[in-house]
Short mmCIF file of C-alpha atoms and ligand atoms in Angstrom, two decimals:
data_model
loop_
_atom_site.label_atom_id
_atom_site.label_comp_id
_atom_site.label_asym_id
_atom_site.label_seq_id
_atom_site.Cartn_x
_atom_site.Cartn_y
_atom_site.Cartn_z
CA UNK H 1 -14.86 27.88 8.57
CA UNK H 2 -14.90 24.57 10.40
CA UNK H 3 -18.05 23.70 12.26
CA UNK H 4 -18.71 20.67 14.39
CA UNK H 5 -21.70 18.43 13.75
CA UNK H 6 -23.08 16.04 16.38
CA UNK H 7 -21.11 12.84 16.61
CA UNK H 8 -22.45 9.60 15.19
CA UNK H 9 -21.72 6.06 16.27
CA UNK H 10 -20.93 2.91 14.37
CA UNK H 11 -19.21 -0.44 14.77
CA UNK H 12 -16.52 -0.08 12.15
CA UNK H 13 -14.85 2.69 10.17
CA UNK H 14 -12.77 1.72 7.16
CA UNK H 15 -10.47 4.72 6.80
CA UNK H 16 -8.81 4.76 3.40
CA UNK H 17 -10.35 2.84 0.51
CA UNK H 18 -7.26 2.21 -1.61
CA UNK H 19 -6.21 -1.34 -2.55
CA UNK H 20 -5.74 -2.28 1.14
CA UNK H 21 -9.09 -1.00 2.45
CA UNK H 22 -10.89 -2.29 -0.64
CA UNK H 23 -9.18 -5.67 -0.31
CA UNK H 24 -10.70 -6.03 3.15
CA UNK H 25 -14.17 -5.01 1.94
CA UNK H 26 -14.08 -7.33 -1.10
CA UNK H 27 -12.85 -10.15 1.10
CA UNK H 28 -15.66 -9.54 3.59
CA UNK H 29 -18.27 -9.84 0.84
CA UNK H 30 -16.63 -12.94 -0.65
CA UNK H 31 -16.36 -14.65 2.73
CA UNK H 32 -19.97 -13.82 3.69
CA UNK H 33 -18.89 -11.66 6.64
CA UNK H 34 -19.85 -8.23 5.31
CA UNK H 35 -23.30 -8.30 6.96
CA UNK H 36 -21.70 -8.94 10.34
CA UNK H 37 -19.10 -6.24 9.70
CA UNK H 38 -21.87 -3.77 8.84
CA UNK H 39 -24.30 -4.86 11.55
CA UNK H 40 -23.48 -2.07 13.97
CA UNK H 41 -22.87 0.42 11.19
CA UNK H 42 -19.99 0.51 8.71
CA UNK H 43 -18.69 3.81 7.36
CA UNK H 44 -16.03 4.02 4.66
CA UNK H 45 -14.09 7.29 4.64
CA UNK H 46 -11.75 8.29 1.83
CA UNK H 47 -10.36 11.64 0.75
CA UNK H 48 -10.65 10.85 -2.96
CA UNK H 49 -13.84 11.70 -4.89
CA UNK H 50 -13.49 8.32 -6.62
CA UNK H 51 -11.98 5.89 -4.11
CA UNK H 52 -10.86 2.37 -4.91
CA UNK H 53 -7.46 2.37 -6.58
CA UNK H 54 -5.51 4.56 -4.16
CA UNK H 55 -2.13 5.62 -5.55
CA UNK H 56 -1.48 2.46 -7.52
CA UNK H 57 -2.68 3.83 -10.86
CA UNK H 58 -0.58 7.00 -10.47
CA UNK H 59 2.76 5.20 -10.82
CA UNK H 60 4.05 5.22 -14.40
CA UNK H 61 5.61 1.79 -14.17
CA UNK H 62 4.83 -1.84 -14.92
CA UNK H 63 3.04 -3.95 -12.29
CA UNK H 64 5.02 -6.60 -10.44
CA UNK H 65 2.37 -9.22 -11.16
CA UNK H 66 0.46 -10.26 -14.29
CA UNK H 67 -2.98 -8.85 -15.07
CA UNK H 68 -4.67 -12.10 -14.07
CA UNK H 69 -3.54 -11.64 -10.47
CA UNK H 70 -5.66 -8.47 -10.29
CA UNK H 71 -8.57 -10.10 -12.15
CA UNK H 72 -8.39 -12.92 -9.61
CA UNK H 73 -9.30 -10.41 -6.88
CA UNK H 74 -12.58 -9.73 -8.71
CA UNK H 75 -13.33 -13.38 -9.51
CA UNK H 76 -15.81 -14.93 -7.09
CA UNK H 77 -19.42 -16.16 -7.29
CA UNK H 78 -20.47 -13.49 -4.75
CA UNK H 79 -19.10 -10.78 -7.05
CA UNK H 80 -20.30 -12.11 -10.41
CA UNK H 81 -23.55 -10.12 -10.61
CA UNK H 82 -21.99 -6.95 -9.21
CA UNK H 83 -19.27 -6.92 -11.83
CA UNK H 84 -21.40 -7.85 -14.84
CA UNK H 85 -21.29 -4.22 -16.10
CA UNK H 86 -17.48 -4.53 -16.27
CA UNK H 87 -18.01 -6.59 -19.43
CA UNK H 88 -18.74 -3.28 -21.14
CA UNK H 89 -15.75 -1.46 -19.69
CA UNK H 90 -12.60 -0.79 -21.71
CA UNK H 91 -10.46 -0.89 -18.56
CA UNK H 92 -11.57 -4.47 -17.90
CA UNK H 93 -10.91 -5.74 -21.43
CA UNK H 94 -7.53 -4.05 -21.57
CA UNK H 95 -6.43 -6.19 -18.62
CA UNK H 96 -8.33 -9.29 -19.69
CA UNK H 97 -6.79 -9.36 -23.18
CA UNK H 98 -3.31 -9.25 -21.67
CA UNK H 99 -4.05 -11.26 -18.55
CA UNK H 100 -0.74 -13.14 -18.68
CA UNK H 101 1.39 -9.99 -19.06
CA UNK H 102 2.53 -7.51 -16.46
CA UNK H 103 0.66 -4.34 -17.42
CA UNK H 104 1.26 -0.64 -16.75
CA UNK H 105 -0.09 0.28 -13.32
CA UNK H 106 -2.35 3.06 -14.71
CA UNK H 107 -4.34 0.29 -16.50
CA UNK H 108 -4.64 -1.63 -13.23
CA UNK H 109 -5.69 1.55 -11.42
CA UNK H 110 -8.51 2.13 -13.90
CA UNK H 111 -9.76 -1.42 -13.51
CA UNK H 112 -9.76 -1.15 -9.72
CA UNK H 113 -11.54 2.22 -9.79
CA UNK H 114 -14.33 0.89 -12.03
CA UNK H 115 -14.73 -2.31 -10.03
CA UNK H 116 -14.78 -0.38 -6.76
CA UNK H 117 -17.47 2.00 -7.99
CA UNK H 118 -19.77 -0.97 -8.80
CA UNK H 119 -18.88 -2.60 -5.50
CA UNK H 120 -19.72 0.54 -3.48
CA UNK H 121 -23.09 0.85 -5.21
CA UNK H 122 -23.88 -2.72 -4.19
CA UNK H 123 -22.81 -2.55 -0.55
CA UNK H 124 -24.44 0.84 0.02
CA UNK H 125 -27.75 -0.48 -1.36
CA UNK H 126 -27.68 -3.98 0.11
CA UNK H 127 -25.76 -3.70 3.37
CA UNK H 128 -26.55 -0.15 4.52
CA UNK H 129 -22.88 0.78 4.34
CA UNK H 130 -22.15 4.53 4.21
CA UNK H 131 -19.54 5.88 1.84
CA UNK H 132 -18.00 9.19 2.74
CA UNK H 133 -15.83 10.05 -0.23
CA UNK H 134 -14.00 13.40 -0.58
CA UNK H 135 -13.63 13.24 3.21
CA UNK H 136 -10.32 13.40 5.04
CA UNK H 137 -9.53 11.83 8.39
CA UNK H 138 -7.58 14.44 10.32
CA UNK H 139 -7.43 13.06 13.85
CA UNK H 140 -8.14 9.89 15.80
CA UNK H 141 -8.68 9.84 19.56
CA UNK H 142 -8.40 6.46 21.29
CA UNK H 143 -10.06 5.48 24.56
CA UNK H 144 -11.03 2.25 26.25
CA UNK H 145 -14.29 1.99 24.27
CA UNK H 146 -12.90 2.59 20.79
CA UNK H 147 -11.98 5.44 18.51
CA UNK H 148 -13.21 8.92 17.82
CA UNK H 149 -12.52 9.56 14.14
CA UNK H 150 -12.50 13.22 13.10
CA UNK H 151 -13.32 13.78 9.45
CA UNK H 152 -13.11 16.95 7.41
CA UNK H 153 -15.49 17.38 4.48
CA UNK H 154 -15.86 20.62 2.53
CA UNK H 155 -14.66 22.73 5.42
CA UNK H 156 -16.85 20.99 8.03
CA UNK H 157 -15.52 18.78 10.78
CA UNK H 158 -17.48 15.65 11.73
CA UNK H 159 -16.89 13.09 14.44
CA UNK H 160 -17.58 9.36 14.23
CA UNK H 161 -17.34 7.18 17.32
CA UNK H 162 -16.42 3.68 16.29
CA UNK H 163 -15.62 0.50 18.12
CA UNK H 164 -13.12 -0.55 15.44
CA UNK H 165 -11.01 1.32 12.92
CA UNK H 166 -9.32 -0.18 9.86
CA UNK H 167 -6.86 2.54 8.87
CA UNK H 168 -4.96 2.30 5.60
CA UNK H 169 -4.21 5.79 4.30
CA UNK H 170 -1.23 4.76 2.18
CA UNK H 171 2.45 5.37 2.75
CA UNK H 172 4.94 8.22 2.76
CA UNK H 173 8.68 8.43 2.31
CA UNK H 174 10.44 10.50 4.92
CA UNK H 175 13.92 11.73 3.93
CA UNK H 176 15.01 11.69 7.57
CA UNK H 177 14.29 7.97 7.56
CA UNK H 178 16.73 7.56 4.66
CA UNK H 179 19.39 9.68 6.36
CA UNK H 180 19.02 7.73 9.61
CA UNK H 181 19.22 4.39 7.77
CA UNK H 182 22.43 5.46 6.01
CA UNK H 183 23.90 6.94 9.20
CA UNK H 184 23.35 3.59 10.95
CA UNK H 185 25.76 2.16 8.38
CA UNK H 186 28.21 5.07 8.77
CA UNK H 187 27.16 6.66 5.45
CA UNK H 188 26.23 10.28 4.81
CA UNK H 189 24.52 12.38 2.15
CA UNK H 190 26.37 15.69 1.68
CA UNK H 191 24.33 18.78 2.65
CA UNK H 192 24.71 20.07 -0.92
CA UNK H 193 22.76 17.11 -2.33
CA UNK H 194 18.96 17.18 -2.51
CA UNK H 195 16.91 14.11 -1.58
CA UNK H 196 13.92 13.21 -3.75
CA UNK H 197 11.16 10.70 -3.03
CA UNK H 198 10.78 7.99 -5.67
CA UNK H 199 7.10 7.89 -4.77
CA UNK H 200 6.74 11.36 -6.29
CA UNK H 201 9.15 10.83 -9.21
CA UNK H 202 7.49 7.57 -10.25
CA UNK H 203 4.31 9.54 -11.01
CA UNK H 204 6.11 11.85 -13.48
CA UNK H 205 6.31 11.55 -17.26
CA UNK H 206 9.59 11.97 -19.19
CA UNK H 207 9.13 15.70 -19.70
CA UNK H 208 8.57 16.26 -15.99
CA UNK H 209 11.58 14.10 -15.11
CA UNK H 210 13.81 16.04 -17.51
CA UNK H 211 12.72 19.29 -15.86
CA UNK H 212 13.33 17.86 -12.41
CA UNK H 213 16.84 16.64 -13.27
CA UNK H 214 17.91 19.49 -15.60
CA UNK H 215 20.30 21.07 -13.09
CA UNK H 216 21.86 17.72 -12.21
CA UNK H 217 22.50 16.96 -15.88
CA UNK H 218 24.05 20.38 -16.42
CA UNK H 219 26.44 19.85 -13.50
CA UNK H 220 29.35 17.44 -13.24
CA UNK H 221 27.77 15.80 -10.19
CA UNK H 222 26.15 12.38 -10.13
CA UNK H 223 22.70 10.95 -9.42
CA UNK H 224 22.38 8.14 -6.86
CA UNK H 225 19.36 5.96 -6.17
CA UNK H 226 19.10 4.26 -2.78
CA UNK H 227 17.08 1.02 -2.58
CA UNK H 228 17.00 -2.43 -4.11
CA UNK H 229 13.32 -3.21 -4.60
CA UNK H 230 10.74 -3.16 -7.40
CA UNK H 231 10.40 0.64 -7.18
CA UNK H 232 14.19 1.19 -7.23
CA UNK H 233 14.63 -0.71 -10.49
CA UNK H 234 11.50 0.86 -11.99
CA UNK H 235 12.89 4.27 -11.06
CA UNK H 236 16.22 3.35 -12.62
CA UNK H 237 14.56 2.54 -15.93
CA UNK H 238 12.28 5.60 -15.92
CA UNK H 239 15.27 7.88 -15.33
CA UNK H 240 17.41 6.23 -18.01
CA UNK H 241 14.56 6.37 -20.54
CA UNK H 242 13.77 10.01 -19.81
CA UNK H 243 17.28 11.39 -19.39
CA UNK H 244 19.48 9.47 -21.83
CA UNK H 245 18.88 11.93 -24.64
CA UNK H 246 19.40 14.82 -22.27
CA UNK H 247 22.96 13.59 -21.73
CA UNK H 248 22.70 11.09 -18.85
CA UNK H 249 25.54 8.56 -19.00
CA UNK H 250 25.60 6.84 -15.62
CA UNK H 251 23.48 6.26 -12.52
CA UNK H 252 24.52 4.81 -9.15
CA UNK H 253 22.25 2.41 -7.31
CA UNK H 254 23.10 1.83 -3.65
CA UNK H 255 21.51 -1.19 -1.98
CA UNK H 256 21.82 -2.94 1.36
CA UNK H 257 20.44 -6.46 0.73
CA UNK H 258 21.66 -8.52 -2.24
CA UNK H 259 19.65 -8.00 -5.45
CA UNK H 260 17.33 -11.00 -5.54
CA UNK H 261 15.31 -12.25 -8.51
CA UNK H 262 12.00 -14.09 -8.43
CA UNK H 263 11.47 -17.41 -10.23
CA UNK H 264 8.45 -19.70 -10.26
CA UNK H 265 10.63 -22.72 -9.49
CA UNK H 266 14.18 -23.85 -8.85
CA UNK H 267 14.17 -25.40 -12.31
CA UNK H 268 13.25 -22.11 -13.98
CA UNK H 269 15.94 -20.30 -12.00
CA UNK H 270 18.59 -22.86 -12.96
CA UNK H 271 17.61 -22.69 -16.63
CA UNK H 272 18.10 -18.92 -16.49
CA UNK H 273 21.51 -19.37 -14.91
CA UNK H 274 20.38 -17.69 -11.69
CA UNK H 275 22.33 -18.76 -8.63
CA UNK H 276 20.24 -18.98 -5.45
CA UNK H 277 20.66 -20.31 -1.95
CA UNK H 278 18.54 -23.49 -1.62
CA UNK H 279 18.13 -22.97 2.14
CA UNK H 280 17.52 -19.24 2.25
CA UNK H 281 15.81 -18.34 -1.02
CA UNK H 282 13.25 -21.11 -1.61
CA UNK H 283 9.68 -20.86 -0.25
CA UNK H 284 8.99 -24.19 1.47
CA UNK H 285 5.26 -24.00 0.67
CA UNK H 286 5.33 -23.12 -3.04
CA UNK H 287 8.91 -23.93 -4.11
CA UNK H 288 9.20 -20.44 -5.61
CA UNK H 289 12.53 -18.62 -5.50
CA UNK H 290 12.60 -15.30 -3.63
CA UNK H 291 8.81 -15.33 -3.54
CA UNK H 292 8.47 -12.29 -1.24
CA UNK H 293 11.63 -10.30 -1.86
CA UNK H 294 12.56 -11.05 -5.49
CA UNK H 295 12.26 -8.65 -8.42
CA UNK H 296 9.52 -9.70 -10.83
CA UNK H 297 8.63 -9.13 -14.48
CA UNK H 298 9.96 -5.85 -15.93
CA UNK H 299 11.86 -4.95 -12.73
CA UNK H 300 13.52 -8.39 -12.87
CA UNK H 301 14.66 -7.83 -16.46
CA UNK H 302 16.06 -4.43 -15.50
CA UNK H 303 17.71 -5.92 -12.40
CA UNK H 304 19.25 -8.75 -14.40
CA UNK H 305 20.66 -6.46 -17.06
CA UNK H 306 22.06 -4.23 -14.32
CA UNK H 307 23.76 -7.13 -12.54
CA UNK H 308 25.04 -8.88 -15.67
CA UNK H 309 25.86 -6.01 -18.05
CA UNK H 310 25.90 -2.89 -15.91
CA UNK H 311 23.27 -1.38 -18.25
CA UNK H 312 19.80 0.03 -17.58
CA UNK H 313 17.27 -1.92 -19.66
CA UNK H 314 17.68 -1.29 -23.37
CA UNK H 315 19.25 2.13 -22.95
CA UNK H 316 22.87 3.13 -23.31
CA UNK H 317 22.90 4.38 -19.71
CA UNK H 318 25.23 2.45 -17.43
CA UNK H 319 24.57 1.69 -13.77
CA UNK H 320 26.98 1.07 -10.91
CA UNK H 321 25.45 -1.28 -8.38
CA UNK H 322 27.01 -0.59 -5.00
CA UNK H 323 26.38 -2.63 -1.88
CA UNK H 324 26.54 -0.83 1.46
CA UNK H 325 27.94 -4.05 2.95
CA UNK H 326 30.59 -4.87 0.35
CA UNK H 327 31.46 -1.55 -1.31
CA UNK H 328 31.23 0.85 1.62
CA UNK H 329 33.92 3.25 0.45
CA UNK H 330 32.60 3.39 -3.09
CA UNK H 331 29.10 4.04 -1.72
CA UNK H 332 30.29 6.97 0.39
CA UNK H 333 32.21 8.36 -2.59
CA UNK H 334 29.15 8.04 -4.85
CA UNK H 335 26.99 9.85 -2.28
CA UNK H 336 29.62 12.55 -1.80
CA UNK H 337 29.81 13.10 -5.59
CA UNK H 338 26.04 13.29 -6.07
CA UNK H 339 23.87 16.36 -6.27
CA UNK H 340 20.63 14.35 -6.30
CA UNK H 341 19.77 11.31 -4.20
CA UNK H 342 16.58 9.40 -4.99
CA UNK H 343 14.99 7.65 -2.03
CA UNK H 344 13.61 4.30 -3.17
CA UNK H 345 13.69 2.72 0.28
CA UNK H 346 10.61 1.77 2.23
CA UNK H 347 7.53 3.56 3.30
CA UNK H 348 6.13 4.67 6.63
CA UNK H 349 2.36 4.60 7.08
CA UNK H 350 0.57 7.89 6.48
CA UNK H 351 -1.31 8.57 9.70
CA UNK H 352 -3.64 11.26 11.01
CA UNK H 353 -2.93 12.82 14.40
CA UNK H 354 -3.26 9.88 16.81
CA UNK H 355 -3.92 10.67 20.45
CA UNK H 356 -5.38 9.36 23.68
CA UNK H 357 -8.37 10.85 25.46
CA UNK H 358 -6.01 12.59 27.93
CA UNK H 359 -4.42 14.48 25.03
CA UNK H 360 -1.14 12.54 24.94
CA UNK H 361 0.10 11.62 21.48
CA UNK H 362 0.32 7.99 20.36
CA UNK H 363 3.20 6.76 18.25
CA UNK H 364 3.10 3.31 16.74
CA UNK H 365 6.06 1.00 17.17
CA UNK H 366 7.83 0.14 13.93
CA UNK H 367 9.28 -3.12 12.64
CA UNK H 368 11.58 -3.59 9.65
CA UNK H 369 9.62 -2.42 6.60
CA UNK H 370 6.45 -1.42 8.45
CA UNK H 371 4.63 -1.48 11.77
CA UNK H 372 5.07 -3.87 14.65
CA UNK H 373 1.62 -5.44 14.61
CA UNK H 374 -0.01 -8.81 15.27
CA UNK H 375 -1.26 -11.06 12.42
CA UNK H 376 -4.53 -9.04 12.37
CA UNK H 377 -2.63 -5.77 11.79
CA UNK H 378 -3.30 -4.56 15.37
CA UNK H 379 -0.35 -2.30 16.32
CA UNK H 380 1.33 -1.55 19.63
CA UNK H 381 2.16 1.89 20.93
CA UNK H 382 5.47 3.26 22.18
CA UNK H 383 4.82 1.72 25.63
CA UNK H 384 4.22 -1.72 24.16
CA UNK H 385 0.44 -1.55 24.70
CA UNK H 386 -1.75 -3.04 22.00
CA UNK H 387 -4.33 -0.71 20.47
CA UNK H 388 -7.26 -3.12 20.34
CA UNK H 389 -9.75 -2.37 17.59
CA UNK H 390 -7.22 -0.51 15.41
CA UNK H 391 -5.96 -2.36 12.32
CA UNK H 392 -3.42 -1.32 9.69
CA UNK H 393 -1.90 -3.48 6.96
CA UNK H 394 -1.57 -1.33 3.80
CA UNK H 395 1.42 0.50 2.34
CA UNK H 396 3.85 1.54 5.08
CA UNK H 397 2.28 -0.78 7.67
CA UNK H 398 2.28 -4.25 6.08
CA UNK H 399 2.00 -7.59 7.82
CA UNK H 400 4.63 -10.04 8.96
CA UNK H 401 5.09 -13.27 7.03
CA UNK H 402 2.64 -16.02 7.99
CA UNK H 403 4.79 -19.20 8.08
CA UNK H 404 1.81 -21.39 7.18
CA UNK H 405 1.47 -19.46 3.88
CA UNK H 406 5.19 -19.55 3.20
CA UNK H 407 7.97 -17.19 2.15
CA UNK H 408 11.74 -17.49 1.79
CA UNK H 409 13.94 -17.47 4.92
CA UNK H 410 16.10 -14.64 3.52
CA UNK H 411 13.08 -12.28 3.52
CA UNK H 412 12.59 -10.36 6.77
CA UNK H 413 10.43 -7.46 5.55
CA UNK H 414 6.67 -6.96 5.59
CA UNK H 415 4.19 -8.27 3.03
CA UNK H 416 2.37 -5.81 0.70
CA UNK H 417 0.49 -6.40 -2.50
CA UNK H 418 -3.02 -6.12 -3.90
CA UNK H 419 -3.65 -9.87 -4.08
CA UNK H 420 -2.56 -10.24 -0.45
CA UNK H 421 -4.86 -7.39 0.59
CA UNK H 422 -7.78 -9.22 -1.04
CA UNK H 423 -6.90 -12.59 0.45
CA UNK H 424 -4.55 -13.65 3.26
CA UNK H 425 -3.70 -10.21 4.68
CA UNK H 426 -7.26 -9.04 5.22
CA UNK H 427 -8.65 -12.41 6.37
CA UNK H 428 -7.04 -12.16 9.80
CA UNK H 429 -8.06 -8.49 10.08
CA UNK H 430 -11.72 -9.28 9.37
CA UNK H 431 -11.69 -12.03 12.01
CA UNK H 432 -10.18 -9.67 14.59
CA UNK H 433 -12.67 -6.87 13.84
CA UNK H 434 -15.63 -9.27 14.01
CA UNK H 435 -14.43 -10.71 17.29
CA UNK H 436 -14.38 -7.24 18.82
CA UNK H 437 -17.80 -6.40 17.37
CA UNK H 438 -19.25 -9.68 18.67
CA UNK H 439 -18.02 -8.89 22.15
CA UNK H 440 -19.64 -5.45 22.05
CA UNK H 441 -22.83 -6.78 20.47
CA UNK H 442 -23.33 -9.19 23.37
CA UNK H 443 -23.30 -6.17 25.70
CA UNK H 444 -25.55 -4.11 23.46
CA UNK H 445 -28.14 -6.88 23.02
CA UNK H 446 -28.97 -6.57 26.70
CA UNK H 447 -28.33 -2.90 27.27
CA UNK H 448 -29.46 -0.93 24.24
CA UNK H 449 -31.12 -1.12 20.82
CA UNK H 450 -29.04 -2.17 17.86
CA UNK H 451 -26.62 0.54 16.83
CA UNK H 452 -27.70 0.27 13.21
CA UNK H 453 -31.22 1.32 14.22
CA UNK H 454 -29.76 4.20 16.18
CA UNK H 455 -27.68 5.16 13.20
CA UNK H 456 -30.59 5.04 10.75
CA UNK H 457 -33.45 6.34 12.91
CA UNK H 458 -32.19 8.12 15.95
CA UNK H 459 -29.06 10.09 15.30
CA UNK H 460 -29.04 13.04 12.96
CA UNK H 461 -27.36 11.79 9.84
CA UNK H 462 -25.25 13.27 8.09
CA UNK H 463 -23.87 14.65 4.90
CA UNK H 464 -26.56 14.86 2.23
CA UNK H 465 -25.61 12.57 -0.62
CA UNK H 466 -23.52 10.29 1.50
CA UNK H 467 -26.20 7.65 1.72
CA UNK H 468 -25.29 6.73 -1.84
CA UNK H 469 -22.40 7.39 -4.14
CA UNK H 470 -22.06 10.71 -5.83
CA UNK H 471 -18.97 10.02 -7.90
C1 LIG W 1 5.82 2.19 -6.60
C2 LIG W 1 4.96 1.07 -6.12
C3 LIG W 1 4.55 0.08 -7.00
C4 LIG W 1 3.74 -0.95 -6.53
N1 LIG W 1 3.37 -1.91 -7.42
C5 LIG W 1 2.57 -2.91 -7.01
C6 LIG W 1 2.14 -3.92 -7.93
O1 LIG W 1 2.51 -3.91 -9.10
N2 LIG W 1 1.33 -4.91 -7.49
C7 LIG W 1 0.92 -4.94 -6.18
O2 LIG W 1 0.18 -5.84 -5.83
N3 LIG W 1 1.31 -4.01 -5.29
C8 LIG W 1 2.12 -3.00 -5.66
N4 LIG W 1 2.52 -2.05 -4.76
C9 LIG W 1 2.20 -2.22 -3.32
C10 LIG W 1 0.77 -1.80 -2.91
O3 LIG W 1 -0.15 -2.74 -3.40
C11 LIG W 1 0.36 -0.43 -3.39
O4 LIG W 1 1.22 0.53 -2.87
C12 LIG W 1 -1.08 -0.04 -2.96
O5 LIG W 1 -1.47 1.12 -3.65
C13 LIG W 1 -1.19 0.22 -1.47
O6 LIG W 1 -2.54 0.39 -1.13
P1 LIG W 1 -3.00 1.21 0.16
O7 LIG W 1 -4.47 1.14 0.19
O8 LIG W 1 -2.24 0.72 1.32
O9 LIG W 1 -2.50 2.71 -0.08
P2 LIG W 1 -2.88 3.78 -1.20
O10 LIG W 1 -2.89 3.18 -2.55
O11 LIG W 1 -1.98 4.93 -1.00
O12 LIG W 1 -4.38 4.21 -0.82
C14 LIG W 1 -4.63 5.00 0.32
C15 LIG W 1 -6.06 5.50 0.29
O13 LIG W 1 -6.27 6.30 1.45
C16 LIG W 1 -6.88 7.53 1.08
N5 LIG W 1 -6.44 8.53 2.05
C17 LIG W 1 -5.19 9.03 2.23
N6 LIG W 1 -5.18 9.89 3.26
C18 LIG W 1 -6.44 9.94 3.74
C19 LIG W 1 -7.05 10.63 4.83
N7 LIG W 1 -6.36 11.43 5.64
N8 LIG W 1 -8.38 10.45 5.04
C20 LIG W 1 -9.10 9.64 4.25
N9 LIG W 1 -8.56 8.95 3.21
C21 LIG W 1 -7.25 9.09 2.97
C22 LIG W 1 -6.43 7.80 -0.34
O14 LIG W 1 -7.37 8.62 -1.04
C23 LIG W 1 -6.37 6.38 -0.92
O15 LIG W 1 -7.60 5.99 -1.47
C24 LIG W 1 3.32 -1.00 -5.17
C25 LIG W 1 3.74 0.00 -4.31
C26 LIG W 1 4.54 1.03 -4.77
C27 LIG W 1 4.96 2.10 -3.81
#
């Protein structure tokens, strides 16, 4: 039975504490802005009992950056004392010992979970932050003052009124989105074929994959992957590894943009015999090749072998790379001959019900690869109105390229990535949230006592155990 508790108020809700939400919180502590962020009350809400790593550790693939990139997110004088106990943690040493290698994502997930647990303990004790874990945001109501965030915890419904809401609940892959994208190019998936989300398949082990694809292998129909990114090539390798000995001979991979590879420099690319466009593919700030859109590490090796030898990694499985621009007829034939299509194309943000005070629903305007938002992740609605105080930048939402930080001209997608969440991506979000809180605080200073005092002393608070961390 759902019951309704009295609402509480705060300045900021961080909804979703996966790599994006955590990146913002870590960055706030590192930049000395966490106290200001928490001044009017800061509540972190996440549906997981042990928040911190989000879905990242669930994917059975290799990271697209070396271990040191993740360690770099934890490396800062302000974090040194907090993370001292990590020295005794296996998860930390596993990454540290192989800091220059791209590691399996489950190892990275473990590191982020352990670091986040220490981090929560610190900010709850020192900054009065509240952590509501095992709590699911179901609905958000927007009005001119801010956001009403409805949260479900153990069958009870609670309401938080917040001036600002940082909402990163991860991404989802919608099969209709794939069908629409193909239809825009005049391509169709036959009704007899089933569409499967790579997001789900990438979490499966070989045994599970063999079960999933058993019927396809027993038939004379094909399997086609759609997408050309890190997850598409990781999916390709996972399928070849798992299914080769069950009889898989060939996979199709359908992509729209050219397959691009990442290199640290033009020199490195040339030495590897990789042909790139010096105008389109080079980042003017770093000199890197395909810095934002190129395949890296294991996915790059798989991509290279696919392009050069038509093989998937070290397996005997062959792959047909088919471009929707150059091989349209072959693409349509491959789709028509397939009984399973694997969706490896982009993500949409996972959102709760979003509505206005008058009950009308809000839909957020999309851009290629994510949401149409400003540099602080503040989105606009279907009427073109900006939703001030709402910020999204994680999986499915992303941020546009900041020209001052650089990228390659050929990349027109959105930026995602743990390091970005901990650095450039969340910096602008923190500034925007603080600006809105400052504006409100000026009003409150004259009109009413500090909201933190109201939160701690006045209003009935809350779920027992939520003052600290249970998990
Ligand atoms: C296959 C794949 C591989 C990737 N590999 C890399 C990589 O190697 N390196 C890299 O830097 N980036 C990588 N990324 C990109 C990105 O960094 C990750 O996807 C990252 O996990 C995104 O973080 P997030 O916080 O946006 O979402 P998530 O990781 O999905 O986290 C969302 C959080 O929200 C919570 N949540 C969900 N719904 C609710 C709700 N209703 N109420 C409350 N809480 C909720 C969840 O419990 C979770 O903690 C990869 C992405 C994919 C898809």
